[in-house]
GROMACS .gro file of N, CA and C in nm:
model
  501
    1UNK      N    1  12.595  11.738  10.214
    1UNK     CA    2  12.616  11.625  10.302
    1UNK      C    3  12.497  11.531  10.294
    2UNK      N    4  12.524  11.405  10.312
    2UNK     CA    5  12.423  11.301  10.306
    2UNK      C    6  12.428  11.221  10.435
    3UNK      N    7  12.311  11.178  10.484
    3UNK     CA    8  12.304  11.103  10.609
    3UNK      C    9  12.221  10.977  10.588
    4UNK      N   10  12.272  10.864  10.638
    4UNK     CA   11  12.196  10.740  10.638
    4UNK      C   12  12.170  10.706  10.784
    5UNK      N   13  12.043  10.707  10.821
    5UNK     CA   14  12.006  10.679  10.959
    5UNK      C   15  12.003  10.528  10.983
    6UNK      N   16  12.037  10.484  11.104
    6UNK     CA   17  12.052  10.341  11.131
    6UNK      C   18  11.921  10.261  11.127
    7UNK      N   19  11.935  10.138  11.082
    7UNK     CA   20  11.823  10.043  11.082
    7UNK      C   21  11.778  10.023  11.227
    8UNK      N   22  11.649  10.017  11.247
    8UNK     CA   23  11.594   9.999  11.381
    8UNK      C   24  11.551  10.129  11.447
    9UNK      N   25  11.594  10.243  11.392
    9UNK     CA   26  11.554  10.372  11.446
    9UNK      C   27  11.403  10.390  11.427
   10UNK      N   28  11.331  10.428  11.533
   10UNK     CA   29  11.186  10.442  11.523
   10UNK      C   30  11.139  10.588  11.522
   11UNK      N   31  11.222  10.681  11.572
   11UNK     CA   32  11.180  10.821  11.570
   11UNK      C   33  11.299  10.915  11.554
   12UNK      N   34  11.271  11.030  11.497
   12UNK     CA   35  11.369  11.138  11.485
   12UNK      C   36  11.316  11.249  11.575
   13UNK      N   37  11.395  11.289  11.673
   13UNK     CA   38  11.352  11.382  11.776
   13UNK      C   39  11.340  11.527  11.730
   14UNK      N   40  11.278  11.606  11.816
   14UNK     CA   41  11.261  11.751  11.796
   14UNK      C   42  11.391  11.817  11.754
   15UNK      N   43  11.390  11.885  11.641
   15UNK     CA   44  11.504  11.964  11.598
   15UNK      C   45  11.631  11.886  11.572
   16UNK      N   46  11.623  11.758  11.546
   16UNK     CA   47  11.742  11.673  11.528
   16UNK      C   48  11.839  11.727  11.423
   17UNK      N   49  11.787  11.777  11.313
   17UNK     CA   50  11.871  11.831  11.205
   17UNK      C   51  11.841  11.979  11.183
   18UNK      N   52  11.801  12.047  11.286
   18UNK     CA   53  11.761  12.188  11.282
   18UNK      C   54  11.869  12.273  11.214
   19UNK      N   55  11.831  12.339  11.106
   19UNK     CA   56  11.917  12.428  11.028
   19UNK      C   57  12.047  12.363  10.981
   20UNK      N   58  12.042  12.235  10.946
   20UNK     CA   59  12.157  12.170  10.881
   20UNK      C   60  12.149  12.207  10.733
   21UNK      N   61  12.192  12.327  10.702
   21UNK     CA   62  12.171  12.383  10.569
   21UNK      C   63  12.249  12.311  10.459
   22UNK      N   64  12.351  12.232  10.493
   22UNK     CA   65  12.426  12.160  10.390
   22UNK      C   66  12.374  12.017  10.369
   23UNK      N   67  12.273  11.976  10.443
   23UNK     CA   68  12.215  11.843  10.427
   23UNK      C   69  12.139  11.836  10.295
   24UNK      N   70  12.185  11.750  10.203
   24UNK     CA   71  12.122  11.739  10.071
   24UNK      C   72  12.031  11.617  10.060
   25UNK      N   73  12.065  11.510  10.133
   25UNK     CA   74  11.979  11.392  10.129
   25UNK      C   75  11.989  11.315  10.260
   26UNK      N   76  11.881  11.245  10.289
   26UNK     CA   77  11.876  11.163  10.410
   26UNK      C   78  11.806  11.033  10.376
   27UNK      N   79  11.865  10.922  10.421
   27UNK     CA   80  11.804  10.791  10.398
   27UNK      C   81  11.740  10.747  10.529
   28UNK      N   82  11.607  10.738  10.526
   28UNK     CA   83  11.531  10.702  10.645
   28UNK      C   84  11.510  10.551  10.649
   29UNK      N   85  11.527  10.489  10.765
   29UNK     CA   86  11.510  10.343  10.774
   29UNK      C   87  11.362  10.304  10.768
   30UNK      N   88  11.337  10.182  10.724
   30UNK     CA   89  11.199  10.130  10.716
   30UNK      C   90  11.132  10.125  10.852
   31UNK      N   91  11.210  10.117  10.959
   31UNK     CA   92  11.156  10.108  11.095
   31UNK      C   93  11.103  10.241  11.149
   32UNK      N   94  11.131  10.352  11.081
   32UNK     CA   95  11.092  10.484  11.130
   32UNK      C   96  10.941  10.502  11.130
   33UNK      N   97  10.885  10.544  11.245
   33UNK     CA   98  10.741  10.567  11.256
   33UNK      C   99  10.707  10.713  11.287
   34UNK      N  100  10.802  10.786  11.346
   34UNK     CA  101  10.773  10.924  11.389
   34UNK      C  102  10.885  11.019  11.349
   35UNK      N  103  10.846  11.130  11.288
   35UNK     CA  104  10.937  11.243  11.265
   35UNK      C  105  10.881  11.356  11.348
   36UNK      N  106  10.953  11.393  11.455
   36UNK     CA  107  10.904  11.494  11.549
   36UNK      C  108  10.911  11.636  11.493
   37UNK      N  109  10.855  11.729  11.566
   37UNK     CA  110  10.851  11.870  11.529
   37UNK      C  111  10.989  11.924  11.498
   38UNK      N  112  10.996  12.003  11.393
   38UNK     CA  113  11.116  12.075  11.352
   38UNK      C  114  11.237  11.986  11.327
   39UNK      N  115  11.217  11.857  11.303
   39UNK     CA  116  11.327  11.763  11.284
   39UNK      C  117  11.422  11.807  11.172
   40UNK      N  118  11.368  11.854  11.060
   40UNK     CA  119  11.450  11.898  10.947
   40UNK      C  120  11.428  12.046  10.918
   41UNK      N  121  11.387  12.121  11.015
   41UNK     CA  122  11.357  12.265  11.001
   41UNK      C  123  11.479  12.338  10.944
   42UNK      N  124  11.457  12.413  10.837
   42UNK     CA  125  11.562  12.497  10.780
   42UNK      C  126  11.668  12.423  10.701
   43UNK      N  127  11.647  12.297  10.668
   43UNK     CA  128  11.744  12.222  10.587
   43UNK      C  129  11.723  12.259  10.440
   44UNK      N  130  11.766  12.378  10.404
   44UNK     CA  131  11.734  12.437  10.274
   44UNK      C  132  11.793  12.364  10.154
   45UNK      N  133  11.895  12.279  10.174
   45UNK     CA  134  11.954  12.204  10.063
   45UNK      C  135  11.895  12.065  10.046
   46UNK      N  136  11.807  12.023  10.137
   46UNK     CA  137  11.746  11.891  10.130
   46UNK      C  138  11.655  11.885  10.008
   47UNK      N  139  11.699  11.809   9.907
   47UNK     CA  140  11.628  11.807   9.779
   47UNK      C  141  11.524  11.697   9.768
   48UNK      N  142  11.545  11.586   9.837
   48UNK     CA  143  11.447  11.478   9.830
   48UNK      C  144  11.452  11.395   9.957
   49UNK      N  145  11.338  11.339   9.988
   49UNK     CA  146  11.328  11.249  10.103
   49UNK      C  147  11.221  11.146  10.070
   50UNK      N  148  11.256  11.019  10.090
   50UNK     CA  149  11.159  10.912  10.069
   50UNK      C  150  11.110  10.868  10.206
   51UNK      N  151  10.983  10.895  10.232
   51UNK     CA  152  10.926  10.861  10.362
   51UNK      C  153  10.895  10.712  10.366
   52UNK      N  154  10.936  10.643  10.473
   52UNK     CA  155  10.916  10.498  10.480
   52UNK      C  156  10.768  10.459  10.490
   53UNK      N  157  10.738  10.340  10.444
   53UNK     CA  158  10.600  10.291  10.438
   53UNK      C  159  10.532  10.282  10.575
   54UNK      N  160  10.607  10.268  10.683
   54UNK     CA  161  10.548  10.254  10.815
   54UNK      C  162  10.537  10.383  10.894
   55UNK      N  163  10.571  10.496  10.834
   55UNK     CA  164  10.567  10.624  10.904
   55UNK      C  165  10.423  10.658  10.943
   56UNK      N  166  10.401  10.693  11.071
   56UNK     CA  167  10.265  10.724  11.117
   56UNK      C  168  10.245  10.871  11.151
   57UNK      N  169  10.354  10.943  11.184
   57UNK     CA  170  10.338  11.080  11.231
   57UNK      C  171  10.451  11.172  11.183
   58UNK      N  172  10.411  11.290  11.135
   58UNK     CA  173  10.506  11.396  11.100
   58UNK      C  174  10.468  11.516  11.186
   59UNK      N  175  10.559  11.562  11.267
   59UNK     CA  176  10.532  11.670  11.360
   59UNK      C  177  10.524  11.807  11.294
   60UNK      N  178  10.476  11.904  11.370
   60UNK     CA  179  10.464  12.042  11.322
   60UNK      C  180  10.601  12.094  11.280
   61UNK      N  181  10.604  12.163  11.167
   61UNK     CA  182  10.724  12.225  11.113
   61UNK      C  183  10.838  12.127  11.089
   62UNK      N  184  10.810  12.000  11.073
   62UNK     CA  185  10.914  11.898  11.056
   62UNK      C  186  11.008  11.928  10.939
   63UNK      N  187  10.952  11.974  10.827
   63UNK     CA  188  11.033  12.005  10.708
   63UNK      C  189  11.022  12.154  10.672
   64UNK      N  190  10.985  12.236  10.765
   64UNK     CA  191  10.966  12.380  10.743
   64UNK      C  192  11.093  12.442  10.685
   65UNK      N  193  11.077  12.514  10.575
   65UNK     CA  194  11.190  12.586  10.516
   65UNK      C  195  11.285  12.499  10.435
   66UNK      N  196  11.246  12.377  10.403
   66UNK     CA  197  11.330  12.292  10.317
   66UNK      C  198  11.303  12.335  10.173
   67UNK      N  199  11.361  12.446  10.135
   67UNK     CA  200  11.327  12.514  10.010
   67UNK      C  201  11.371  12.440   9.884
   68UNK      N  202  11.455  12.337   9.894
   68UNK     CA  203  11.495  12.260   9.776
   68UNK      C  204  11.410  12.136   9.754
   69UNK      N  205  11.326  12.102   9.850
   69UNK     CA  206  11.241  11.983   9.841
   69UNK      C  207  11.137  12.003   9.732
   70UNK      N  208  11.139  11.916   9.630
   70UNK     CA  209  11.054  11.934   9.512
   70UNK      C  210  10.924  11.856   9.516
   71UNK      N  211  10.924  11.738   9.575
   71UNK     CA  212  10.801  11.658   9.582
   71UNK      C  213  10.809  11.565   9.702
   72UNK      N  214  10.692  11.521   9.745
   72UNK     CA  215  10.686  11.429   9.857
   72UNK      C  216  10.564  11.339   9.841
   73UNK      N  217  10.582  11.212   9.876
   73UNK     CA  218  10.470  11.118   9.876
   73UNK      C  219  10.451  11.070  10.019
   74UNK      N  220  10.334  11.097  10.072
   74UNK     CA  221  10.303  11.058  10.210
   74UNK      C  222  10.255  10.913  10.211
   75UNK      N  223  10.311  10.829  10.298
   75UNK     CA  224  10.274  10.688  10.297
   75UNK      C  225  10.132  10.663  10.348
   76UNK      N  226  10.075  10.552  10.310
   76UNK     CA  227   9.941  10.512  10.349
   76UNK      C  228   9.929  10.502  10.501
   77UNK      N  229  10.038  10.465  10.567
   77UNK     CA  230  10.037  10.446  10.713
   77UNK      C  231  10.026  10.577  10.791
   78UNK      N  232  10.048  10.691  10.726
   78UNK     CA  233  10.048  10.820  10.796
   78UNK      C  234   9.910  10.852  10.854
   79UNK      N  235   9.906  10.881  10.983
   79UNK     CA  236   9.779  10.915  11.049
   79UNK      C  237   9.777  11.058  11.101
   80UNK      N  238   9.895  11.120  11.112
   80UNK     CA  239   9.901  11.254  11.170
   80UNK      C  240  10.009  11.338  11.101
   81UNK      N  241   9.971  11.461  11.069
   81UNK     CA  242  10.068  11.556  11.014
   81UNK      C  243  10.045  11.690  11.083
   82UNK      N  244  10.151  11.745  11.138
   82UNK     CA  245  10.141  11.868  11.214
   82UNK      C  246  10.131  11.993  11.127
   83UNK      N  247  10.083  12.101  11.188
   83UNK     CA  248  10.069  12.228  11.118
   83UNK      C  249  10.205  12.274  11.066
   84UNK      N  250  10.204  12.326  10.947
   84UNK     CA  251  10.323  12.383  10.882
   84UNK      C  252  10.435  12.282  10.862
   85UNK      N  253  10.402  12.153  10.855
   85UNK     CA  254  10.502  12.047  10.841
   85UNK      C  255  10.591  12.070  10.719
   86UNK      N  256  10.533  12.117  10.609
   86UNK     CA  257  10.609  12.141  10.486
   86UNK      C  258  10.599  12.287  10.443
   87UNK      N  259  10.569  12.375  10.534
   87UNK     CA  260  10.555  12.517  10.501
   87UNK      C  261  10.693  12.575  10.471
   88UNK      N  262  10.698  12.667  10.377
   88UNK     CA  263  10.826  12.728  10.340
   88UNK      C  264  10.908  12.642  10.246
   89UNK      N  265  10.851  12.534  10.198
   89UNK     CA  266  10.917  12.449  10.099
   89UNK      C  267  10.883  12.505   9.961
   90UNK      N  268  10.953  12.609   9.921
   90UNK     CA  269  10.916  12.688   9.804
   90UNK      C  270  10.930  12.613   9.672
   91UNK      N  271  11.009  12.506   9.667
   91UNK     CA  272  11.022  12.426   9.545
   91UNK      C  273  10.922  12.313   9.539
   92UNK      N  274  10.849  12.291   9.647
   92UNK     CA  275  10.754  12.181   9.654
   92UNK      C  276  10.634  12.211   9.564
   93UNK      N  277  10.624  12.134   9.457
   93UNK     CA  278  10.517  12.157   9.359
   93UNK      C  279  10.401  12.061   9.378
   94UNK      N  280  10.428  11.938   9.425
   94UNK     CA  281  10.319  11.843   9.440
   94UNK      C  282  10.341  11.753   9.561
   95UNK      N  283  10.228  11.711   9.616
   95UNK     CA  284  10.226  11.620   9.730
   95UNK      C  285  10.128  11.510   9.696
   96UNK      N  286  10.172  11.385   9.712
   96UNK     CA  287  10.084  11.272   9.685
   96UNK      C  288  10.052  11.207   9.819
   97UNK      N  289   9.922  11.188   9.843
   97UNK     CA  290   9.881  11.124   9.968
   97UNK      C  291   9.769  11.025   9.944
   98UNK      N  292   9.755  10.934  10.037
   98UNK     CA  293   9.653  10.830  10.033
   98UNK      C  294   9.515  10.893  10.039
   99UNK      N  295   9.423  10.844   9.957
   99UNK     CA  296   9.289  10.903   9.947
   99UNK      C  297   9.214  10.903  10.079
  100UNK      N  298   9.241  10.807  10.165
  100UNK     CA  299   9.170  10.799  10.292
  100UNK      C  300   9.227  10.888  10.400
  101UNK      N  301   9.338  10.953  10.374
  101UNK     CA  302   9.403  11.036  10.476
  101UNK      C  303   9.321  11.160  10.504
  102UNK      N  304   9.291  11.182  10.630
  102UNK     CA  305   9.218  11.301  10.671
  102UNK      C  306   9.279  11.349  10.801
  103UNK      N  307   9.319  11.473  10.803
  103UNK     CA  308   9.382  11.531  10.921
  103UNK      C  309   9.345  11.678  10.924
  104UNK      N  310   9.312  11.728  11.039
  104UNK     CA  311   9.267  11.866  11.050
  104UNK      C  312   9.377  11.967  11.014
  105UNK      N  313   9.502  11.927  11.026
  105UNK     CA  314   9.612  12.018  10.994
  105UNK      C  315   9.660  12.006  10.850
  106UNK      N  316   9.596  11.921  10.770
  106UNK     CA  317   9.643  11.896  10.634
  106UNK      C  318   9.658  12.024  10.553
  107UNK      N  319   9.557  12.110  10.554
  107UNK     CA  320   9.563  12.232  10.474
  107UNK      C  321   9.667  12.330  10.527
  108UNK      N  322   9.697  12.324  10.655
  108UNK     CA  323   9.799  12.411  10.712
  108UNK      C  324   9.939  12.353  10.700
  109UNK      N  325   9.950  12.229  10.659
  109UNK     CA  326  10.079  12.162  10.653
  109UNK      C  327  10.166  12.211  10.538
  110UNK      N  328  10.102  12.263  10.433
  110UNK     CA  329  10.176  12.300  10.312
  110UNK      C  330  10.157  12.448  10.279
  111UNK      N  331  10.253  12.503  10.207
  111UNK     CA  332  10.241  12.642  10.163
  111UNK      C  333  10.131  12.651  10.058
  112UNK      N  334  10.090  12.770  10.025
  112UNK     CA  335   9.989  12.788   9.922
  112UNK      C  336  10.047  12.747   9.787
  113UNK      N  337   9.960  12.720   9.691
  113UNK     CA  338   9.996  12.686   9.553
  113UNK      C  339  10.068  12.552   9.540
  114UNK      N  340  10.043  12.459   9.631
  114UNK     CA  341  10.097  12.325   9.621
  114UNK      C  342   9.984  12.236   9.574
  115UNK      N  343  10.011  12.155   9.474
  115UNK     CA  344   9.912  12.062   9.423
  115UNK      C  345   9.911  11.937   9.512
  116UNK      N  346   9.796  11.910   9.573
  116UNK     CA  347   9.781  11.791   9.657
  116UNK      C  348   9.701  11.689   9.578
  117UNK      N  349   9.764  11.573   9.553
  117UNK     CA  350   9.702  11.468   9.474
  117UNK      C  351   9.665  11.354   9.567
  118UNK      N  352   9.537  11.319   9.569
  118UNK     CA  353   9.492  11.205   9.649
  118UNK      C  354   9.494  11.081   9.561
  119UNK      N  355   9.560  10.978   9.610
  119UNK     CA  356   9.573  10.854   9.535
  119UNK      C  357   9.500  10.745   9.611
  120UNK      N  358   9.413  10.672   9.542
  120UNK     CA  359   9.341  10.566   9.613
  120UNK      C  360   9.417  10.434   9.608
  121UNK      N  361   9.376  10.341   9.691
  121UNK     CA  362   9.445  10.213   9.702
  121UNK      C  363   9.447  10.136   9.571
  122UNK      N  364   9.338  10.141   9.494
  122UNK     CA  365   9.330  10.068   9.369
  122UNK      C  366   9.434  10.124   9.271
  123UNK      N  367   9.442  10.255   9.263
  123UNK     CA  368   9.539  10.317   9.174
  123UNK      C  369   9.681  10.281   9.216
  124UNK      N  370   9.710  10.281   9.346
  124UNK     CA  371   9.843  10.246   9.394
  124UNK      C  372   9.876  10.101   9.359
  125UNK      N  373   9.780  10.011   9.375
  125UNK     CA  374   9.802   9.871   9.343
  125UNK      C  375   9.827   9.853   9.193
  126UNK      N  376   9.750   9.924   9.111
  126UNK     CA  377   9.768   9.917   8.966
  126UNK      C  378   9.907   9.969   8.927
  127UNK      N  379   9.951  10.079   8.985
  127UNK     CA  380  10.083  10.133   8.955
  127UNK      C  381  10.193  10.036   8.996
  128UNK      N  382  10.176   9.969   9.110
  128UNK     CA  383  10.274   9.871   9.155
  128UNK      C  384  10.281   9.753   9.059
  129UNK      N  385  10.164   9.709   9.012
  129UNK     CA  386  10.160   9.598   8.916
  129UNK      C  387  10.225   9.638   8.784
  130UNK      N  388  10.196   9.757   8.736
  130UNK     CA  389  10.258   9.804   8.612
  130UNK      C  390  10.409   9.818   8.626
  131UNK      N  391  10.455   9.862   8.742
  131UNK     CA  392  10.599   9.873   8.765
  131UNK      C  393  10.664   9.735   8.761
  132UNK      N  394  10.595   9.635   8.819
  132UNK     CA  395  10.648   9.498   8.818
  132UNK      C  396  10.656   9.445   8.675
  133UNK      N  397  10.554   9.473   8.594
  133UNK     CA  398  10.555   9.431   8.454
  133UNK      C  399  10.670   9.499   8.381
  134UNK      N  400  10.687   9.628   8.403
  134UNK     CA  401  10.797   9.701   8.339
  134UNK      C  402  10.932   9.643   8.377
  135UNK      N  403  10.949   9.606   8.502
  135UNK     CA  404  11.075   9.546   8.547
  135UNK      C  405  11.100   9.414   8.476
  136UNK      N  406  10.996   9.333   8.457
  136UNK     CA  407  11.011   9.206   8.386
  136UNK      C  408  11.046   9.228   8.240
  137UNK      N  409  10.985   9.330   8.178
  137UNK     CA  410  11.014   9.361   8.038
  137UNK      C  411  11.159   9.404   8.024
  138UNK      N  412  11.205   9.490   8.112
  138UNK     CA  413  11.344   9.536   8.108
  138UNK      C  414  11.439   9.419   8.132
  139UNK      N  415  11.409   9.335   8.231
  139UNK     CA  416  11.493   9.220   8.262
  139UNK      C  417  11.498   9.125   8.143
  140UNK      N  418  11.384   9.105   8.078
  140UNK     CA  419  11.378   9.017   7.961
  140UNK      C  420  11.461   9.073   7.846
  141UNK      N  421  11.451   9.203   7.823
  141UNK     CA  422  11.527   9.263   7.712
  141UNK      C  423  11.676   9.262   7.742
  142UNK      N  424  11.714   9.268   7.868
  142UNK     CA  425  11.857   9.262   7.905
  142UNK      C  426  11.913   9.122   7.891
  143UNK      N  427  11.826   9.020   7.899
  143UNK     CA  428  11.874   8.882   7.890
  143UNK      C  429  11.914   8.846   7.749
  144UNK      N  430  11.881   8.932   7.652
  144UNK     CA  431  11.928   8.913   7.516
  144UNK      C  432  11.834   8.839   7.423
  145UNK      N  433  11.719   8.792   7.470
  145UNK     CA  434  11.632   8.718   7.380
  145UNK      C  435  11.546   8.810   7.294
  146UNK      N  436  11.537   8.938   7.330
  146UNK     CA  437  11.467   9.036   7.248
  146UNK      C  438  11.317   9.027   7.253
  147UNK      N  439  11.262   8.927   7.323
  147UNK     CA  440  11.117   8.913   7.331
  147UNK      C  441  11.070   8.957   7.468
  148UNK      N  442  10.953   9.020   7.470
  148UNK     CA  443  10.898   9.060   7.598
  148UNK      C  444  10.782   8.972   7.638
  149UNK      N  445  10.728   8.894   7.547
  149UNK     CA  446  10.628   8.794   7.582
  149UNK      C  447  10.624   8.690   7.473
  150UNK      N  448  10.577   8.575   7.507
  150UNK     CA  449  10.573   8.467   7.408
  150UNK      C  450  10.431   8.438   7.366
  151UNK      N  451  10.411   8.315   7.315
  151UNK     CA  452  10.276   8.274   7.280
  151UNK      C  453  10.250   8.280   7.131
  152UNK      N  454  10.127   8.243   7.091
  152UNK     CA  455  10.089   8.234   6.950
  152UNK      C  456  10.091   8.366   6.878
  153UNK      N  457  10.077   8.474   6.949
  153UNK     CA  458  10.067   8.603   6.882
  153UNK      C  459  10.205   8.664   6.855
  154UNK      N  460  10.312   8.589   6.879
  154UNK     CA  461  10.445   8.638   6.847
  154UNK      C  462  10.491   8.750   6.939
  155UNK      N  463  10.438   8.756   7.059
  155UNK     CA  464  10.483   8.856   7.154
  155UNK      C  465  10.416   8.990   7.137
  156UNK      N  466  10.301   8.992   7.065
  156UNK     CA  467  10.236   9.119   7.040
  156UNK      C  468  10.127   9.150   7.141
  157UNK      N  469  10.108   9.065   7.241
  157UNK     CA  470  10.009   9.094   7.345
  157UNK      C  471   9.869   9.050   7.311
  158UNK      N  472   9.849   8.978   7.198
  158UNK     CA  473   9.716   8.927   7.164
  158UNK      C  474   9.626   9.035   7.107
  159UNK      N  475   9.501   9.000   7.081
  159UNK     CA  476   9.396   9.090   7.037
  159UNK      C  477   9.439   9.182   6.923
  160UNK      N  478   9.445   9.127   6.807
  160UNK     CA  479   9.468   9.210   6.690
  160UNK      C  480   9.612   9.256   6.671
  161UNK      N  481   9.705   9.195   6.737
  161UNK     CA  482   9.845   9.226   6.711
  161UNK      C  483   9.898   9.349   6.783
  162UNK      N  484   9.818   9.415   6.861
  162UNK     CA  485   9.868   9.532   6.935
  162UNK      C  486   9.877   9.498   7.082
  163UNK      N  487   9.992   9.523   7.140
  163UNK     CA  488  10.013   9.496   7.282
  163UNK      C  489   9.956   9.607   7.368
  164UNK      N  490   9.934   9.576   7.491
  164UNK     CA  491   9.887   9.678   7.585
  164UNK      C  492  10.003   9.769   7.619
  165UNK      N  493   9.981   9.895   7.610
  165UNK     CA  494  10.084   9.993   7.642
  165UNK      C  495  10.096  10.005   7.794
  166UNK      N  496  10.216   9.983   7.845
  166UNK     CA  497  10.241   9.992   7.987
  166UNK      C  498  10.321  10.118   8.013
  167UNK      N  499  10.270  10.201   8.105
  167UNK     CA  500  10.341  10.326   8.136
  167UNK      C  501  10.462  10.300   8.218
   0.00000   0.00000   0.00000
């Protein structure tokens, strides 16, 4: 089952989806700022969740036991994460969070053997810029002209005929 939560929703209450074992995906609105304790506790089929950019708080055990959840990126706006928020997420291999994020419950929020990657603002900005360039390259190639850039160098990116490799 899939759920799309309404635009304008600011919080998901305690145990809102408690043990909804058939829930596979949930679309969270951009307006969401709080996910309360045990909101998605035991949702073992929940495979992915994209946390909105304005989210500030994830309560204790919010995603506890979501054993199909493979990865999560915590938004820059997050200021609080409760103990065991992602504990029991046995498929969770990596967590990406803002480099400035510091919370006393951070180490208790995840099960052991989870790779926590701290990403700084500069790296995030660079990735966003590279994504925008990639989108323009794809859009240009779809338009049928076959060129990804113009200019005197024949679209090779300048400097010796080799273009910059964009990931």
